[in-house]
Amino acid sequence: MTRKIVVNADVGKGKINKNIYGHFAEHLGRCIYEGFWVGEDSDIPNTKGIRNDVVEALKNINIPILRWPGGCFADEYHWKDGVGPREDRKRMVNTHWGGVIENNHFGTHEFYQLCELLETEPYINGNVGSGTVQEMSEWVEYMTFDGESPMANWRREHGKEEPWALKYFGVGNENWGCGGNMRPQYYADLYRRFQTYVRDYGDNKIFRIAGGANVDDYNWTEVLMREAAPFMDGLSLHYYVHPGGFWNKGPATGFTEDVWDITMEKTVHIEELIEKHSTIMDKYDPEKRIAMIIDEWGAWYDVEPGTNPGFLYQQNTIRDALVAGVSLNIFNEHNDRVQMANIAQTINVIQSMILTDKEKMILTPTYHVFEMYKVHQDAERLDLSVESGSIKVGDKEIPQVSASASKAKDGAVTITLCNLHKAEASDLSVDLRGLAFENVSGRIITAEEMDAHNTFEQPDNVKPVEFDQFQVTDNELTLTLPSKSVLSLTIK
Ligand code: AHR
């Protein structure tokens, strides 16, 4: 049976904030150290200690924003330990992530250097859990104050004359858990207090992000919005897909067909979370001034056998390409409230873009989806309806096809489509209304095996290829979307 998708190319639904295509990098496992940072003396080609191959690959997906230094690490990070001559920096234990020594060689200056190389906006997460108001306030002063002050002078002593720009600042992370095990009333008060001293110096206007709920903790959102809405610009939400649950997540490869289905069902679940948290936000903020910031999301599995359990290193398969494609489509479709999302985490940790092994580097299927979707960044979302058919997963039904469409400034329309089925193709007709076009092109990422992935020996096993298996009649495209696939169509 042919399913129908209607795209109303003349009905705009607002801009898709490019920050929905954001990323997250924590001091965890081999994300910062080995992933980004190898040090200036490394044999691996680098610019001021940052890997050139990684920067080049990430620039190709236009990373709009990068969140750092955590995660749980943020609430035990003391920024002053990470500035000044590297050989003098304090060493500490990274208690959350493997109990390894953190030598603080990658600190504020190195993070800004990375953002400059990537041409990306920094998003810094401050420490509420084990830090002080003074420490947070001084960090902002150190980074952004232009005049004469103890922190600005200290920055200059460390070689940075002019202040940096800083827009996005998170006031704590997961303060219901690793960030202090707080109750929402208590955190709401702490948030109000800490954010007061996150100052706007000169022209630098900070967008303050409050630590939001875990998954479906709607009471957290209710309390934060009721008690602190006027003091925040964004409220975060964290959601990870663990097919077997948090304590028994299941492997990244070698999983069963049932687990594929469960992964897809847990992926689409984020739509319900967005809608329910948004409903609460609407009650206190009907104008939608406060952004929903999904600053941690992704598929989180058991670590690869033989690797440090605290390092969260996992493989990345065509299943992850679907998790990424479907989630990004959902975020696009909720662009009225979702203004940022940061996949966890960029390199070597959880659902990464890149895996490294010493000097070697591979791109994951998730990376390729971000590359295929980058045209949605800051494009106008288009009205669309999908009659997709469904897949039964236990007692639930999920859509077989996920889609999103946008129009770029140059008028090109992009439709991204995912077939969530592990085995069945989907016949589709795409009705393009309100659009005159001459040319259609496509790129698809798909695979035969459910756990097809790239390895250091076979780095191009899963990657996008050209797709021209469609017919065009008047304003209608007909095509067969293979099982386990993400397709991007460009219509000009
Ligand atoms: O991304 C890994 C961890 O998951 C983060 O540090 C934390 O915020 C979340 O629980």
XYZ file of C-alpha atoms and ligand atoms in Angstrom:
502
model
C 0.000 0.000 0.000
C 1.313 3.423 -0.953
C 1.472 5.910 1.928
C 1.065 9.613 1.349
C 3.149 12.545 2.497
C 1.931 16.073 1.757
C 4.382 18.976 1.913
C 2.895 22.473 1.737
C 5.934 24.311 0.474
C 4.181 27.673 0.671
C 3.226 27.283 4.352
C 6.149 28.173 6.620
C 6.116 27.041 10.233
C 8.979 29.140 11.592
C 12.723 28.839 11.587
C 14.419 25.601 12.624
C 17.005 26.898 15.077
C 20.393 25.683 13.900
C 21.247 24.906 17.541
C 18.971 21.852 17.308
C 22.026 20.388 15.537
C 24.215 21.042 18.576
C 26.709 18.768 20.307
C 27.955 17.931 23.780
C 31.507 17.182 24.917
C 32.266 16.190 28.498
C 35.440 15.330 30.365
C 34.447 11.697 30.149
C 36.435 8.761 28.814
C 38.186 9.644 25.561
C 35.960 12.490 24.419
C 38.115 15.487 25.386
C 41.451 13.720 25.918
C 42.443 11.682 22.827
C 39.239 12.738 21.039
C 39.748 16.488 20.749
C 42.904 17.133 22.731
C 46.203 15.409 22.084
C 48.525 18.178 23.283
C 50.931 20.304 21.317
C 53.739 17.733 21.482
C 51.692 14.909 19.971
C 52.709 13.165 16.723
C 49.050 13.391 15.716
C 48.718 16.524 13.562
C 47.197 19.239 15.715
C 46.639 22.949 16.066
C 47.651 24.147 19.518
C 46.965 20.641 20.862
C 43.615 20.038 19.093
C 43.424 17.265 16.474
C 43.251 18.576 12.905
C 41.458 15.516 11.469
C 38.647 15.807 14.008
C 38.238 19.549 13.446
C 38.084 19.079 9.695
C 35.461 16.328 9.959
C 33.306 18.275 12.403
C 33.467 21.464 10.369
C 31.870 19.514 7.559
C 28.699 19.022 9.613
C 28.534 22.690 10.708
C 28.446 22.218 14.439
C 26.499 25.290 15.538
C 27.025 24.965 19.296
C 29.118 22.862 21.662
C 28.242 22.227 25.317
C 31.124 21.743 27.795
C 32.556 20.644 30.340
C 29.703 18.310 31.407
C 27.337 16.619 32.255
C 27.948 15.281 35.706
C 31.532 16.501 35.430
C 30.323 20.113 35.332
C 29.138 19.936 38.929
C 32.551 18.910 40.206
C 34.601 21.072 37.854
C 36.482 24.003 39.347
C 37.398 26.209 36.426
C 40.307 27.953 38.160
C 42.172 24.626 38.170
C 42.096 24.692 34.360
C 43.723 28.055 33.567
C 47.330 29.248 33.648
C 50.503 27.342 32.691
C 49.511 23.730 32.001
C 52.380 22.226 33.996
C 51.133 24.038 37.109
C 47.496 23.047 36.813
C 45.967 20.980 39.601
C 45.287 17.315 39.041
C 42.025 15.858 40.290
C 40.131 12.579 40.271
C 37.258 12.323 37.794
C 35.027 10.524 40.271
C 32.061 10.119 37.941
C 33.889 8.725 34.984
C 36.302 5.901 35.696
C 38.139 7.482 38.648
C 40.925 8.581 36.328
C 43.252 11.535 36.860
C 42.103 14.750 35.211
C 45.166 16.927 34.640
C 43.140 19.992 33.646
C 45.202 20.509 30.494
C 42.007 21.241 28.588
C 40.419 24.246 30.272
C 38.650 27.472 29.397
C 41.307 28.796 26.988
C 41.559 25.456 25.188
C 37.774 25.193 24.923
C 37.533 28.611 23.307
C 40.396 27.661 20.991
C 38.402 24.580 19.968
C 35.251 26.623 19.363
C 37.219 29.065 17.217
C 38.642 26.223 15.121
C 35.183 24.681 14.717
C 33.556 28.090 14.191
C 31.020 27.053 16.772
C 29.242 28.866 19.597
C 30.345 27.888 23.123
C 27.776 26.702 25.653
C 29.336 26.495 29.091
C 27.785 24.623 31.989
C 28.569 25.991 35.450
C 28.922 24.174 38.761
C 26.054 24.438 41.253
C 26.412 20.997 42.876
C 29.855 21.446 44.464
C 30.662 25.030 43.495
C 29.910 28.425 44.937
C 28.065 31.461 43.677
C 31.368 33.352 43.764
C 33.137 30.721 41.669
C 30.430 30.791 39.011
C 30.254 34.559 39.022
C 34.028 34.874 38.670
C 34.108 32.455 35.745
C 31.725 34.679 33.823
C 33.778 37.738 34.814
C 36.984 35.980 33.692
C 35.540 35.151 30.292
C 33.528 38.232 29.446
C 34.590 41.337 31.397
C 36.446 43.940 29.394
C 37.489 46.365 32.109
C 39.811 46.376 35.080
C 38.907 43.617 37.564
C 40.656 40.781 39.377
C 39.350 38.105 37.003
C 39.750 40.110 33.793
C 43.306 40.963 34.829
C 43.991 37.304 35.592
C 42.750 36.355 32.110
C 45.130 38.916 30.620
C 48.001 37.422 32.643
C 47.139 34.153 30.897
C 47.542 35.749 27.492
C 43.979 36.708 26.551
C 43.694 40.465 26.348
C 40.168 40.836 24.955
C 37.225 39.089 26.590
C 35.488 36.255 24.812
C 31.831 36.335 23.843
C 29.654 33.969 25.835
C 25.987 33.569 25.127
C 24.811 30.239 26.483
C 25.395 29.398 30.140
C 23.900 26.472 32.059
C 23.368 26.890 35.803
C 24.104 23.352 36.998
C 23.422 19.982 35.403
C 21.004 17.220 36.427
C 20.626 18.765 39.843
C 18.000 16.124 40.606
C 20.821 13.522 40.341
C 24.589 13.742 39.918
C 24.380 17.531 40.257
C 23.405 17.413 43.932
C 20.373 15.114 44.389
C 18.197 18.162 45.002
C 14.461 18.508 45.202
C 12.937 20.879 42.655
C 11.920 23.558 45.194
C 15.456 23.692 46.532
C 17.064 23.802 43.090
C 14.595 26.465 41.920
C 15.758 28.722 44.766
C 19.410 27.936 44.149
C 18.924 28.603 40.440
C 17.411 32.031 41.207
C 20.336 32.854 43.467
C 23.178 31.583 41.255
C 21.847 33.133 38.062
C 21.674 36.550 39.750
C 25.484 36.666 39.735
C 25.847 35.417 36.163
C 26.351 38.984 35.004
C 25.944 40.590 31.614
C 29.122 42.615 31.112
C 29.078 45.311 28.429
C 27.363 44.048 25.297
C 27.628 40.410 26.304
C 24.091 39.162 26.981
C 23.881 35.746 28.582
C 21.124 33.278 27.791
C 20.611 31.521 31.140
C 19.636 27.868 31.068
C 18.117 26.216 34.126
C 18.684 22.534 34.786
C 15.554 20.732 33.724
C 13.841 17.441 34.204
C 14.941 13.882 33.836
C 12.786 12.203 31.209
C 9.169 12.335 32.461
C 9.627 14.142 35.763
C 6.840 16.604 34.996
C 6.747 17.842 38.574
C 10.302 19.163 38.144
C 9.207 21.227 35.144
C 6.097 22.430 36.970
C 8.061 23.607 40.017
C 10.875 25.225 38.008
C 8.444 27.086 35.776
C 6.252 28.168 38.691
C 9.128 29.355 40.883
C 11.782 30.577 38.485
C 10.405 31.207 34.974
C 11.131 34.970 34.918
C 14.805 34.269 35.660
C 15.502 31.827 32.838
C 15.813 31.898 29.046
C 15.936 28.150 28.630
C 15.007 25.022 30.547
C 16.786 21.799 29.774
C 15.492 18.265 29.262
C 17.608 15.087 29.201
C 16.518 11.891 27.535
C 18.544 8.835 26.556
C 17.368 5.759 24.675
C 18.527 2.644 26.550
C 16.766 -0.332 24.935
C 17.031 -2.589 28.017
C 16.619 0.165 30.633
C 19.338 2.143 32.419
C 20.817 -0.779 34.366
C 20.889 -3.283 31.524
C 21.097 -1.188 28.405
C 22.086 -3.922 25.958
C 24.900 -4.091 23.416
C 25.544 -1.613 20.607
C 25.929 -4.459 18.087
C 24.650 -8.043 17.965
C 21.131 -7.228 19.167
C 17.871 -8.963 18.222
C 14.986 -7.775 16.028
C 12.888 -7.160 19.150
C 15.570 -4.867 20.490
C 15.590 -2.941 17.196
C 11.850 -2.346 17.621
C 12.190 -1.343 21.266
C 14.949 1.110 20.315
C 12.684 2.729 17.734
C 9.777 2.882 20.177
C 11.978 4.536 22.823
C 13.274 6.958 20.202
C 9.842 8.231 19.170
C 8.904 8.499 22.875
C 10.765 11.807 23.022
C 7.884 13.389 21.129
C 5.514 12.635 24.012
C 8.045 14.081 26.469
C 8.439 17.267 24.437
C 4.683 17.708 24.188
C 3.949 17.079 27.863
C 6.796 19.251 29.180
C 5.782 21.942 26.656
C 2.205 21.893 27.931
C 3.473 22.697 31.414
C 5.773 25.396 30.062
C 2.858 26.878 28.088
C 0.922 27.354 31.326
C 3.563 29.743 32.681
C 4.983 30.979 29.383
C 2.255 31.052 26.725
C 4.403 33.326 24.545
C 7.042 30.586 24.387
C 9.812 32.969 25.448
C 11.591 30.196 27.327
C 13.305 27.684 25.103
C 13.289 23.941 25.617
C 16.953 22.936 25.524
C 17.405 19.182 25.034
C 21.046 19.391 25.992
C 21.606 15.650 26.345
C 20.064 13.022 24.112
C 21.092 9.915 22.223
C 21.223 6.120 22.309
C 23.237 4.797 25.231
C 24.250 1.116 25.249
C 26.601 -1.134 27.229
C 30.251 -0.241 26.747
C 32.268 -2.207 24.206
C 33.618 -5.389 25.836
C 37.099 -4.886 27.233
C 36.821 -1.099 27.563
C 36.708 0.910 30.797
C 33.067 0.776 32.034
C 33.409 4.399 33.173
C 34.373 5.597 29.683
C 31.044 4.873 27.932
C 32.669 3.909 24.638
C 30.196 2.216 22.279
C 29.923 1.295 18.591
C 27.500 3.097 16.333
C 25.367 1.311 13.737
C 22.658 1.926 11.182
C 20.260 1.665 14.166
C 21.904 4.827 15.535
C 21.482 6.543 12.183
C 17.741 5.942 12.617
C 17.782 7.168 16.246
C 19.462 10.372 15.028
C 17.294 10.890 11.941
C 14.007 10.291 13.753
C 14.963 12.441 16.773
C 16.106 15.341 14.591
C 12.876 15.171 12.578
C 10.920 15.344 15.835
C 12.963 18.304 17.115
C 12.422 20.144 13.815
C 8.690 19.544 14.055
C 8.648 21.114 17.546
C 10.621 24.209 16.560
C 8.129 26.451 18.335
C 9.579 25.389 21.701
C 12.708 23.312 21.015
C 15.495 25.793 20.311
C 18.537 23.661 21.036
C 19.533 20.010 21.290
C 22.981 18.578 22.026
C 23.649 14.971 21.143
C 25.757 13.050 23.655
C 28.622 12.986 22.976
C 30.748 14.148 20.068
C 33.701 11.726 20.147
C 34.237 8.230 21.635
C 31.385 8.521 24.162
C 27.766 7.262 23.882
C 26.249 8.165 20.456
C 29.291 9.751 18.841
C 29.979 11.369 15.526
C 33.574 10.151 15.530
C 35.510 7.231 16.981
C 39.281 7.414 17.356
C 42.037 4.911 17.958
C 45.288 6.779 18.490
C 45.997 8.484 15.131
C 43.073 6.732 13.385
C 39.611 8.209 13.118
C 36.309 6.958 11.684
C 32.995 8.647 11.020
C 29.911 6.927 12.382
C 26.488 6.466 10.735
C 25.243 9.160 13.160
C 27.819 11.591 11.765
C 26.513 10.956 8.265
C 22.940 11.747 9.320
C 24.060 15.079 10.802
C 25.812 15.796 7.516
C 22.691 14.896 5.490
C 20.470 17.042 7.734
C 22.703 20.116 8.033
C 20.655 21.981 5.428
C 17.788 22.159 7.930
C 19.879 24.505 10.098
C 18.151 27.891 10.249
C 15.864 26.927 7.347
C 12.108 27.594 7.391
C 10.182 24.523 8.474
C 7.432 23.565 6.059
C 3.991 22.306 6.888
C 3.789 18.582 6.295
C 1.511 15.651 6.974
C 2.521 12.017 7.013
C 0.242 9.047 6.630
C 2.929 6.587 7.506
C 1.463 3.257 8.526
C 2.641 1.838 11.824
C 4.813 -0.756 13.504
C 3.525 -2.727 16.475
C 5.951 -2.847 19.384
C 4.471 -4.795 22.298
C 1.160 -3.086 23.061
C 2.237 0.164 21.369
C 2.097 1.358 17.781
C 4.754 3.639 16.371
C 4.868 5.327 12.971
C 6.828 3.453 10.320
C 7.938 6.633 8.563
C 9.215 9.845 10.119
C 9.609 13.034 8.079
C 10.461 16.702 8.219
C 10.734 19.372 5.530
C 12.294 22.808 5.287
C 13.049 25.538 2.778
C 16.510 27.124 2.777
C 17.189 30.780 2.007
C 18.075 29.899 -1.596
C 14.610 28.335 -2.018
C 15.805 24.709 -2.034
C 13.420 22.367 -0.241
C 14.782 19.445 1.782
C 12.689 16.514 2.970
C 14.274 14.072 5.388
C 12.585 10.697 5.672
C 13.287 7.694 7.893
C 11.923 4.175 7.597
C 11.962 2.726 11.111
C 11.091 -0.811 10.005
C 13.829 -3.431 10.428
C 12.764 -5.410 7.346
C 9.936 -3.847 5.338
C 10.280 -1.146 2.716
C 7.629 1.559 2.498
C 6.014 2.749 -0.751
C 5.544 6.499 -0.564
C 4.060 9.254 -2.633
C 5.207 12.765 -1.756
C 2.802 15.470 -2.844
C 4.704 18.742 -3.179
C 2.179 21.550 -3.012
C 2.916 25.209 -3.620
C 6.236 24.590 -5.303
C 7.537 24.832 -8.855
C 10.706 22.787 -9.266
C 13.005 21.424 -11.924
C 15.357 19.161 -10.141
C 15.187 16.446 -7.471
C 18.191 14.671 -5.977
C 18.581 12.316 -3.063
C 21.062 10.741 -0.689
C 20.364 7.684 1.429
C 22.046 5.812 4.257
C 20.928 2.231 4.761
C 22.310 -1.287 5.285
C 21.365 -4.935 5.049
C 22.309 -5.825 8.615
C 20.623 -4.150 11.586
C 23.991 -3.612 13.255
C 26.035 -2.626 10.200
C 28.755 -0.227 11.308
C 32.113 1.249 10.429
C 35.377 -0.046 11.829
C 38.947 1.178 11.659
C 39.516 -1.579 9.083
C 36.340 -0.822 7.105
C 35.632 2.875 7.690
C 33.196 3.263 4.787
C 30.978 0.274 5.386
C 27.963 2.492 6.197
C 27.794 5.844 4.473
C 25.365 7.842 2.335
C 25.065 7.119 -1.362
C 23.189 8.821 -4.138
C 19.492 7.878 -4.406
C 17.615 8.298 -7.666
C 14.964 5.592 -7.320
C 12.028 7.981 -7.552
C 9.564 8.965 -10.259
C 8.328 12.513 -10.719
C 4.823 13.112 -12.094
C 3.544 16.680 -12.022
C 4.082 17.670 -8.395
C 4.262 14.183 -7.001
C 7.279 11.998 -6.204
C 6.833 8.279 -5.806
C 9.489 6.132 -4.261
C 10.169 3.032 -2.212
C 11.942 3.817 1.027
C 14.067 0.802 1.985
C 13.856 -0.640 5.482
C 16.343 0.810 8.017
C 17.035 3.910 6.001
C 17.411 7.667 6.285
C 16.847 9.584 3.058
C 17.377 13.238 2.269
C 15.661 14.662 -0.833
C 16.627 18.040 -2.248
C 14.087 19.723 -4.492
C 15.028 22.846 -6.466
O 26.304 11.897 29.064
C 26.649 11.136 30.169
C 25.972 11.607 31.452
O 24.606 11.421 31.354
C 26.099 13.069 31.766
O 27.300 13.374 32.393
C 24.964 13.304 32.675
O 24.495 14.627 32.652
C 23.920 12.298 32.218
O 23.384 11.590 33.261
